[in-house]
Amino acid sequence: PMNYYPVDSVISNAKRARLRVMSRFLKGDRMLVTATPDALLRRLSRPEDFAASFIDLRVGEQIEPTAFLEQLVLMRYERVSTVEHRGQFAVRGGIIDCFPLIGTQAIRLELFDTEIDSIRTFDVEPQRSTATRLDCRIDPVEELQFLPKDARHIRRAMIKDLNATLENPLFGQNA
């Protein structure tokens, strides 16, 4: 009998494997990796940018919630009303749910103002907490990362290009 798998699931598993390997390289793990020519030509973040895209959190730590949520968006997490899949996050009052791509379980952060009051894992089906943790790591969703400084640079370049296009008599407002 033939087995059918959702395309998104297969792609997600391949992406998770690539991110896991990249993460191990950053730790200095020695390993043998086989790859296709296409995989070798894939654009990746610089190692220091990829390393900077991980977020390590600890109970009692102070975070700026708005900046944290913006970082999740830059890391390519999708904001949803309820976390059901890897690569998603949700916000309900002082609770932030996030399901990292590499991690094995979804994470629930409970904030008291700007302090991380608790970190728990949870099951995405019933949305119930399963265990308490002292810390957690949130990994990026994509291999190519944009840091806040990159986003500002890209935004400026896009505005410059848009203005140049609008000033062009063939494409601008005077056309």
PDB file of N, CA and C in Angstrom, residues 37-122:
ATOM      1  N   PRO A  37      23.496  19.189  -4.565  1.00  0.00           N
ATOM      2  CA  PRO A  37      24.057  20.459  -5.070  1.00  0.00           C
ATOM      3  C   PRO A  37      23.133  21.646  -4.787  1.00  0.00           C
ATOM      4  N   ASP A  38      21.817  21.449  -4.933  1.00  0.00           N
ATOM      5  CA  ASP A  38      20.879  22.545  -4.644  1.00  0.00           C
ATOM      6  C   ASP A  38      20.991  23.002  -3.189  1.00  0.00           C
ATOM      7  N   ALA A  39      21.124  22.047  -2.285  1.00  0.00           N
ATOM      8  CA  ALA A  39      21.242  22.391  -0.867  1.00  0.00           C
ATOM      9  C   ALA A  39      22.527  23.165  -0.601  1.00  0.00           C
ATOM     10  N   LEU A  40      23.591  22.813  -1.296  1.00  0.00           N
ATOM     11  CA  LEU A  40      24.868  23.511  -1.112  1.00  0.00           C
ATOM     12  C   LEU A  40      24.818  24.947  -1.632  1.00  0.00           C
ATOM     13  N   LEU A  41      23.947  25.201  -2.609  1.00  0.00           N
ATOM     14  CA  LEU A  41      23.835  26.542  -3.189  1.00  0.00           C
ATOM     15  C   LEU A  41      22.808  27.416  -2.466  1.00  0.00           C
ATOM     16  N   ARG A  42      22.090  26.858  -1.513  1.00  0.00           N
ATOM     17  CA  ARG A  42      21.052  27.601  -0.777  1.00  0.00           C
ATOM     18  C   ARG A  42      21.687  28.739   0.031  1.00  0.00           C
ATOM     19  N   ARG A  43      21.052  29.914  -0.038  1.00  0.00           N
ATOM     20  CA  ARG A  43      21.539  31.058   0.736  1.00  0.00           C
ATOM     21  C   ARG A  43      21.242  30.843   2.218  1.00  0.00           C
ATOM     22  N   LEU A  44      22.237  31.111   3.027  1.00  0.00           N
ATOM     23  CA  LEU A  44      22.093  30.977   4.473  1.00  0.00           C
ATOM     24  C   LEU A  44      22.553  32.261   5.139  1.00  0.00           C
ATOM     25  N   SER A  45      22.123  32.440   6.358  1.00  0.00           N
ATOM     26  CA  SER A  45      22.616  33.563   7.152  1.00  0.00           C
ATOM     27  C   SER A  45      24.082  33.336   7.495  1.00  0.00           C
ATOM     28  N   ARG A  46      24.787  34.430   7.758  1.00  0.00           N
ATOM     29  CA  ARG A  46      26.145  34.292   8.282  1.00  0.00           C
ATOM     30  C   ARG A  46      26.035  33.585   9.633  1.00  0.00           C
ATOM     31  N   PRO A  47      27.021  32.751   9.985  1.00  0.00           N
ATOM     32  CA  PRO A  47      26.930  32.008  11.256  1.00  0.00           C
ATOM     33  C   PRO A  47      26.652  32.913  12.460  1.00  0.00           C
ATOM     34  N   GLU A  48      27.291  34.082  12.516  1.00  0.00           N
ATOM     35  CA  GLU A  48      27.064  34.966  13.674  1.00  0.00           C
ATOM     36  C   GLU A  48      25.640  35.522  13.687  1.00  0.00           C
ATOM     37  N   ASP A  49      25.048  35.770  12.505  1.00  0.00           N
ATOM     38  CA  ASP A  49      23.659  36.236  12.454  1.00  0.00           C
ATOM     39  C   ASP A  49      22.696  35.115  12.824  1.00  0.00           C
ATOM     40  N   PHE A  50      22.977  33.908  12.348  1.00  0.00           N
ATOM     41  CA  PHE A  50      22.128  32.770  12.696  1.00  0.00           C
ATOM     42  C   PHE A  50      22.188  32.513  14.200  1.00  0.00           C
ATOM     43  N   ALA A  51      23.387  32.569  14.778  1.00  0.00           N
ATOM     44  CA  ALA A  51      23.540  32.356  16.229  1.00  0.00           C
ATOM     45  C   ALA A  51      22.789  33.421  17.018  1.00  0.00           C
ATOM     46  N   ALA A  52      22.791  34.667  16.512  1.00  0.00           N
ATOM     47  CA  ALA A  52      22.116  35.761  17.210  1.00  0.00           C
ATOM     48  C   ALA A  52      20.597  35.665  17.122  1.00  0.00           C
ATOM     49  N   SER A  53      20.096  34.808  16.228  1.00  0.00           N
ATOM     50  CA  SER A  53      18.649  34.725  16.052  1.00  0.00           C
ATOM     51  C   SER A  53      17.971  33.783  17.046  1.00  0.00           C
ATOM     52  N   PHE A  54      18.726  33.053  17.843  1.00  0.00           N
ATOM     53  CA  PHE A  54      18.140  32.221  18.893  1.00  0.00           C
ATOM     54  C   PHE A  54      17.799  33.098  20.089  1.00  0.00           C
ATOM     55  N   ILE A  55      16.715  32.783  20.760  1.00  0.00           N
ATOM     56  CA  ILE A  55      16.330  33.534  21.959  1.00  0.00           C
ATOM     57  C   ILE A  55      16.367  32.581  23.148  1.00  0.00           C
ATOM     58  N   ASP A  56      17.213  32.880  24.116  1.00  0.00           N
ATOM     59  CA  ASP A  56      17.285  32.107  25.354  1.00  0.00           C
ATOM     60  C   ASP A  56      16.547  32.876  26.436  1.00  0.00           C
ATOM     61  N   LEU A  57      15.604  32.213  27.097  1.00  0.00           N
ATOM     62  CA  LEU A  57      14.782  32.844  28.123  1.00  0.00           C
ATOM     63  C   LEU A  57      14.890  32.072  29.426  1.00  0.00           C
ATOM     64  N   ARG A  58      14.733  32.806  30.536  1.00  0.00           N
ATOM     65  CA  ARG A  58      14.850  32.211  31.864  1.00  0.00           C
ATOM     66  C   ARG A  58      13.799  32.806  32.791  1.00  0.00           C
ATOM     67  N   VAL A  59      13.236  31.997  33.658  1.00  0.00           N
ATOM     68  CA  VAL A  59      12.276  32.487  34.646  1.00  0.00           C
ATOM     69  C   VAL A  59      12.947  33.582  35.467  1.00  0.00           C
ATOM     70  N   GLY A  60      12.233  34.674  35.703  1.00  0.00           N
ATOM     71  CA  GLY A  60      12.763  35.803  36.463  1.00  0.00           C
ATOM     72  C   GLY A  60      13.415  36.868  35.599  1.00  0.00           C
ATOM     73  N   GLU A  61      13.699  36.522  34.344  1.00  0.00           N
ATOM     74  CA  GLU A  61      14.341  37.465  33.421  1.00  0.00           C
ATOM     75  C   GLU A  61      13.334  38.537  32.987  1.00  0.00           C
ATOM     76  N   GLN A  62      13.849  39.744  32.761  1.00  0.00           N
ATOM     77  CA  GLN A  62      13.030  40.842  32.259  1.00  0.00           C
ATOM     78  C   GLN A  62      13.108  40.870  30.738  1.00  0.00           C
ATOM     79  N   ILE A  63      11.963  40.982  30.079  1.00  0.00           N
ATOM     80  CA  ILE A  63      11.940  41.151  28.631  1.00  0.00           C
ATOM     81  C   ILE A  63      10.979  42.282  28.289  1.00  0.00           C
ATOM     82  N   GLU A  64      11.194  42.906  27.173  1.00  0.00           N
ATOM     83  CA  GLU A  64      10.259  43.906  26.657  1.00  0.00           C
ATOM     84  C   GLU A  64       9.296  43.155  25.747  1.00  0.00           C
ATOM     85  N   PRO A  65       8.033  42.972  26.149  1.00  0.00           N
ATOM     86  CA  PRO A  65       7.107  42.136  25.376  1.00  0.00           C
ATOM     87  C   PRO A  65       6.961  42.542  23.907  1.00  0.00           C
ATOM     88  N   THR A  66       6.851  43.829  23.632  1.00  0.00           N
ATOM     89  CA  THR A  66       6.683  44.271  22.243  1.00  0.00           C
ATOM     90  C   THR A  66       7.908  43.924  21.414  1.00  0.00           C
ATOM     91  N   ALA A  67       9.093  44.170  21.937  1.00  0.00           N
ATOM     92  CA  ALA A  67      10.332  43.848  21.225  1.00  0.00           C
ATOM     93  C   ALA A  67      10.451  42.335  21.030  1.00  0.00           C
ATOM     94  N   PHE A  68      10.057  41.561  22.026  1.00  0.00           N
ATOM     95  CA  PHE A  68      10.105  40.102  21.928  1.00  0.00           C
ATOM     96  C   PHE A  68       9.192  39.604  20.806  1.00  0.00           C
ATOM     97  N   LEU A  69       7.970  40.136  20.735  1.00  0.00           N
ATOM     98  CA  LEU A  69       7.031  39.725  19.693  1.00  0.00           C
ATOM     99  C   LEU A  69       7.537  40.139  18.312  1.00  0.00           C
ATOM    100  N   GLU A  70       8.147  41.325  18.215  1.00  0.00           N
ATOM    101  CA  GLU A  70       8.728  41.762  16.942  1.00  0.00           C
ATOM    102  C   GLU A  70       9.856  40.817  16.525  1.00  0.00           C
ATOM    103  N   GLN A  71      10.642  40.357  17.493  1.00  0.00           N
ATOM    104  CA  GLN A  71      11.734  39.420  17.188  1.00  0.00           C
ATOM    105  C   GLN A  71      11.177  38.100  16.674  1.00  0.00           C
ATOM    106  N   LEU A  72      10.075  37.624  17.258  1.00  0.00           N
ATOM    107  CA  LEU A  72       9.460  36.391  16.767  1.00  0.00           C
ATOM    108  C   LEU A  72       9.025  36.545  15.306  1.00  0.00           C
ATOM    109  N   VAL A  73       8.472  37.701  14.967  1.00  0.00           N
ATOM    110  CA  VAL A  73       8.061  37.954  13.581  1.00  0.00           C
ATOM    111  C   VAL A  73       9.284  37.967  12.669  1.00  0.00           C
ATOM    112  N   LEU A  74      10.359  38.619  13.094  1.00  0.00           N
ATOM    113  CA  LEU A  74      11.584  38.637  12.291  1.00  0.00           C
ATOM    114  C   LEU A  74      12.169  37.231  12.126  1.00  0.00           C
ATOM    115  N   MET A  75      11.940  36.371  13.118  1.00  0.00           N
ATOM    116  CA  MET A  75      12.424  34.986  13.049  1.00  0.00           C
ATOM    117  C   MET A  75      11.490  34.121  12.208  1.00  0.00           C
ATOM    118  N   ARG A  76      10.474  34.754  11.625  1.00  0.00           N
ATOM    119  CA  ARG A  76       9.508  34.147  10.704  1.00  0.00           C
ATOM    120  C   ARG A  76       8.435  33.305  11.390  1.00  0.00           C
ATOM    121  N   TYR A  77       8.174  33.573  12.670  1.00  0.00           N
ATOM    122  CA  TYR A  77       7.052  32.915  13.330  1.00  0.00           C
ATOM    123  C   TYR A  77       5.764  33.570  12.846  1.00  0.00           C
ATOM    124  N   GLU A  78       4.710  32.779  12.750  1.00  0.00           N
ATOM    125  CA  GLU A  78       3.408  33.266  12.305  1.00  0.00           C
ATOM    126  C   GLU A  78       2.539  33.528  13.536  1.00  0.00           C
ATOM    127  N   ARG A  79       1.968  34.744  13.604  1.00  0.00           N
ATOM    128  CA  ARG A  79       1.077  35.053  14.722  1.00  0.00           C
ATOM    129  C   ARG A  79      -0.314  34.505  14.418  1.00  0.00           C
ATOM    130  N   VAL A  80      -0.850  33.724  15.352  1.00  0.00           N
ATOM    131  CA  VAL A  80      -2.163  33.100  15.211  1.00  0.00           C
ATOM    132  C   VAL A  80      -2.943  33.298  16.507  1.00  0.00           C
ATOM    133  N   SER A  81      -4.230  32.963  16.490  1.00  0.00           N
ATOM    134  CA  SER A  81      -5.021  33.103  17.718  1.00  0.00           C
ATOM    135  C   SER A  81      -4.751  31.951  18.692  1.00  0.00           C
ATOM    136  N   THR A  82      -4.488  30.749  18.158  1.00  0.00           N
ATOM    137  CA  THR A  82      -4.176  29.575  18.981  1.00  0.00           C
ATOM    138  C   THR A  82      -3.053  28.787  18.305  1.00  0.00           C
ATOM    139  N   VAL A  83      -2.006  28.493  19.037  1.00  0.00           N
ATOM    140  CA  VAL A  83      -0.871  27.743  18.491  1.00  0.00           C
ATOM    141  C   VAL A  83      -1.281  26.290  18.278  1.00  0.00           C
ATOM    142  N   GLU A  84      -1.140  25.841  17.024  1.00  0.00           N
ATOM    143  CA  GLU A  84      -1.455  24.454  16.689  1.00  0.00           C
ATOM    144  C   GLU A  84      -0.303  23.747  15.995  1.00  0.00           C
ATOM    145  N   HIS A  85       0.623  24.529  15.386  1.00  0.00           N
ATOM    146  CA  HIS A  85       1.699  23.941  14.599  1.00  0.00           C
ATOM    147  C   HIS A  85       3.028  24.617  14.923  1.00  0.00           C
ATOM    148  N   ARG A  86       4.107  23.947  14.546  1.00  0.00           N
ATOM    149  CA  ARG A  86       5.444  24.516  14.695  1.00  0.00           C
ATOM    150  C   ARG A  86       5.540  25.815  13.904  1.00  0.00           C
ATOM    151  N   GLY A  87       6.313  26.767  14.436  1.00  0.00           N
ATOM    152  CA  GLY A  87       6.510  28.033  13.740  1.00  0.00           C
ATOM    153  C   GLY A  87       5.403  29.045  13.985  1.00  0.00           C
ATOM    154  N   GLN A  88       4.571  28.812  14.978  1.00  0.00           N
ATOM    155  CA  GLN A  88       3.478  29.738  15.292  1.00  0.00           C
ATOM    156  C   GLN A  88       3.652  30.306  16.700  1.00  0.00           C
ATOM    157  N   PHE A  89       3.059  31.497  16.913  1.00  0.00           N
ATOM    158  CA  PHE A  89       2.973  32.043  18.268  1.00  0.00           C
ATOM    159  C   PHE A  89       1.632  32.730  18.444  1.00  0.00           C
ATOM    160  N   ALA A  90       1.192  32.829  19.689  1.00  0.00           N
ATOM    161  CA  ALA A  90      -0.076  33.461  20.028  1.00  0.00           C
ATOM    162  C   ALA A  90       0.106  34.260  21.309  1.00  0.00           C
ATOM    163  N   VAL A  91      -0.697  35.305  21.443  1.00  0.00           N
ATOM    164  CA  VAL A  91      -0.624  36.165  22.631  1.00  0.00           C
ATOM    165  C   VAL A  91      -2.027  36.311  23.207  1.00  0.00           C
ATOM    166  N   ARG A  92      -2.131  36.062  24.507  1.00  0.00           N
ATOM    167  CA  ARG A  92      -3.385  36.265  25.236  1.00  0.00           C
ATOM    168  C   ARG A  92      -3.038  36.947  26.551  1.00  0.00           C
ATOM    169  N   GLY A  93      -3.230  38.248  26.584  1.00  0.00           N
ATOM    170  CA  GLY A  93      -2.872  38.994  27.795  1.00  0.00           C
ATOM    171  C   GLY A  93      -1.390  38.861  28.072  1.00  0.00           C
ATOM    172  N   GLY A  94      -1.041  38.393  29.271  1.00  0.00           N
ATOM    173  CA  GLY A  94       0.355  38.236  29.650  1.00  0.00           C
ATOM    174  C   GLY A  94       0.910  36.855  29.344  1.00  0.00           C
ATOM    175  N   ILE A  95       0.210  36.090  28.493  1.00  0.00           N
ATOM    176  CA  ILE A  95       0.663  34.745  28.133  1.00  0.00           C
ATOM    177  C   ILE A  95       1.065  34.727  26.663  1.00  0.00           C
ATOM    178  N   ILE A  96       2.256  34.208  26.404  1.00  0.00           N
ATOM    179  CA  ILE A  96       2.755  34.071  25.035  1.00  0.00           C
ATOM    180  C   ILE A  96       3.039  32.593  24.797  1.00  0.00           C
ATOM    181  N   ASP A  97       2.345  32.015  23.825  1.00  0.00           N
ATOM    182  CA  ASP A  97       2.578  30.632  23.417  1.00  0.00           C
ATOM    183  C   ASP A  97       3.430  30.638  22.155  1.00  0.00           C
ATOM    184  N   CYS A  98       4.355  29.697  22.048  1.00  0.00           N
ATOM    185  CA  CYS A  98       5.235  29.613  20.887  1.00  0.00           C
ATOM    186  C   CYS A  98       5.609  28.154  20.674  1.00  0.00           C
ATOM    187  N   PHE A  99       5.592  27.723  19.414  1.00  0.00           N
ATOM    188  CA  PHE A  99       5.986  26.343  19.111  1.00  0.00           C
ATOM    189  C   PHE A  99       7.222  26.399  18.219  1.00  0.00           C
ATOM    190  N   PRO A 100       8.421  26.252  18.821  1.00  0.00           N
ATOM    191  CA  PRO A 100       9.668  26.284  18.048  1.00  0.00           C
ATOM    192  C   PRO A 100       9.724  25.165  17.012  1.00  0.00           C
ATOM    193  N   LEU A 101      10.446  25.426  15.948  1.00  0.00           N
ATOM    194  CA  LEU A 101      10.556  24.451  14.864  1.00  0.00           C
ATOM    195  C   LEU A 101      11.414  23.261  15.269  1.00  0.00           C
ATOM    196  N   ILE A 102      12.540  23.512  15.940  1.00  0.00           N
ATOM    197  CA  ILE A 102      13.458  22.430  16.301  1.00  0.00           C
ATOM    198  C   ILE A 102      13.026  21.758  17.602  1.00  0.00           C
ATOM    199  N   GLY A 103      12.524  22.499  18.529  1.00  0.00           N
ATOM    200  CA  GLY A 103      12.172  21.952  19.832  1.00  0.00           C
ATOM    201  C   GLY A 103      11.138  20.842  19.747  1.00  0.00           C
ATOM    202  N   THR A 104      11.008  20.095  20.808  1.00  0.00           N
ATOM    203  CA  THR A 104      10.085  18.964  20.809  1.00  0.00           C
ATOM    204  C   THR A 104       8.702  19.340  21.319  1.00  0.00           C
ATOM    205  N   GLN A 105       8.603  20.447  22.068  1.00  0.00           N
ATOM    206  CA  GLN A 105       7.317  20.825  22.643  1.00  0.00           C
ATOM    207  C   GLN A 105       7.080  22.321  22.509  1.00  0.00           C
ATOM    208  N   ALA A 106       5.804  22.676  22.517  1.00  0.00           N
ATOM    209  CA  ALA A 106       5.431  24.083  22.499  1.00  0.00           C
ATOM    210  C   ALA A 106       5.743  24.698  23.866  1.00  0.00           C
ATOM    211  N   ILE A 107       6.007  25.992  23.859  1.00  0.00           N
ATOM    212  CA  ILE A 107       6.411  26.716  25.068  1.00  0.00           C
ATOM    213  C   ILE A 107       5.351  27.756  25.416  1.00  0.00           C
ATOM    214  N   ARG A 108       5.045  27.874  26.703  1.00  0.00           N
ATOM    215  CA  ARG A 108       4.116  28.895  27.191  1.00  0.00           C
ATOM    216  C   ARG A 108       4.858  29.771  28.196  1.00  0.00           C
ATOM    217  N   LEU A 109       4.948  31.058  27.866  1.00  0.00           N
ATOM    218  CA  LEU A 109       5.561  32.035  28.773  1.00  0.00           C
ATOM    219  C   LEU A 109       4.447  32.806  29.461  1.00  0.00           C
ATOM    220  N   GLU A 110       4.560  32.925  30.764  1.00  0.00           N
ATOM    221  CA  GLU A 110       3.607  33.755  31.491  1.00  0.00           C
ATOM    222  C   GLU A 110       4.379  34.938  32.042  1.00  0.00           C
ATOM    223  N   LEU A 111       3.932  36.139  31.667  1.00  0.00           N
ATOM    224  CA  LEU A 111       4.622  37.363  32.073  1.00  0.00           C
ATOM    225  C   LEU A 111       3.861  38.061  33.185  1.00  0.00           C
ATOM    226  N   PHE A 112       4.606  38.657  34.091  1.00  0.00           N
ATOM    227  CA  PHE A 112       4.055  39.592  35.058  1.00  0.00           C
ATOM    228  C   PHE A 112       4.708  40.920  34.701  1.00  0.00           C
ATOM    229  N   ASP A 113       3.972  41.740  33.977  1.00  0.00           N
ATOM    230  CA  ASP A 113       4.485  42.987  33.400  1.00  0.00           C
ATOM    231  C   ASP A 113       5.606  42.632  32.417  1.00  0.00           C
ATOM    232  N   THR A 114       6.870  42.869  32.772  1.00  0.00           N
ATOM    233  CA  THR A 114       7.972  42.533  31.860  1.00  0.00           C
ATOM    234  C   THR A 114       8.820  41.372  32.382  1.00  0.00           C
ATOM    235  N   GLU A 115       8.424  40.775  33.489  1.00  0.00           N
ATOM    236  CA  GLU A 115       9.185  39.669  34.065  1.00  0.00           C
ATOM    237  C   GLU A 115       8.585  38.331  33.647  1.00  0.00           C
ATOM    238  N   ILE A 116       9.446  37.395  33.266  1.00  0.00           N
ATOM    239  CA  ILE A 116       8.979  36.044  32.948  1.00  0.00           C
ATOM    240  C   ILE A 116       8.667  35.356  34.273  1.00  0.00           C
ATOM    241  N   ASP A 117       7.379  35.157  34.529  1.00  0.00           N
ATOM    242  CA  ASP A 117       6.911  34.579  35.780  1.00  0.00           C
ATOM    243  C   ASP A 117       7.000  33.050  35.748  1.00  0.00           C
ATOM    244  N   SER A 118       6.709  32.458  34.560  1.00  0.00           N
ATOM    245  CA  SER A 118       6.837  31.004  34.438  1.00  0.00           C
ATOM    246  C   SER A 118       7.056  30.626  32.983  1.00  0.00           C
ATOM    247  N   ILE A 119       7.711  29.483  32.807  1.00  0.00           N
ATOM    248  CA  ILE A 119       7.909  28.877  31.494  1.00  0.00           C
ATOM    249  C   ILE A 119       7.402  27.451  31.611  1.00  0.00           C
ATOM    250  N   ARG A 120       6.473  27.101  30.729  1.00  0.00           N
ATOM    251  CA  ARG A 120       5.910  25.752  30.755  1.00  0.00           C
ATOM    252  C   ARG A 120       5.868  25.187  29.335  1.00  0.00           C
ATOM    253  N   THR A 121       5.920  23.881  29.238  1.00  0.00           N
ATOM    254  CA  THR A 121       5.643  23.235  27.962  1.00  0.00           C
ATOM    255  C   THR A 121       4.151  22.946  27.942  1.00  0.00           C
ATOM    256  N   PHE A 122       3.586  22.838  26.733  1.00  0.00           N
ATOM    257  CA  PHE A 122       2.173  22.499  26.653  1.00  0.00           C
ATOM    258  C   PHE A 122       1.884  21.660  25.416  1.00  0.00           C
TER     259      PHE A 122
END
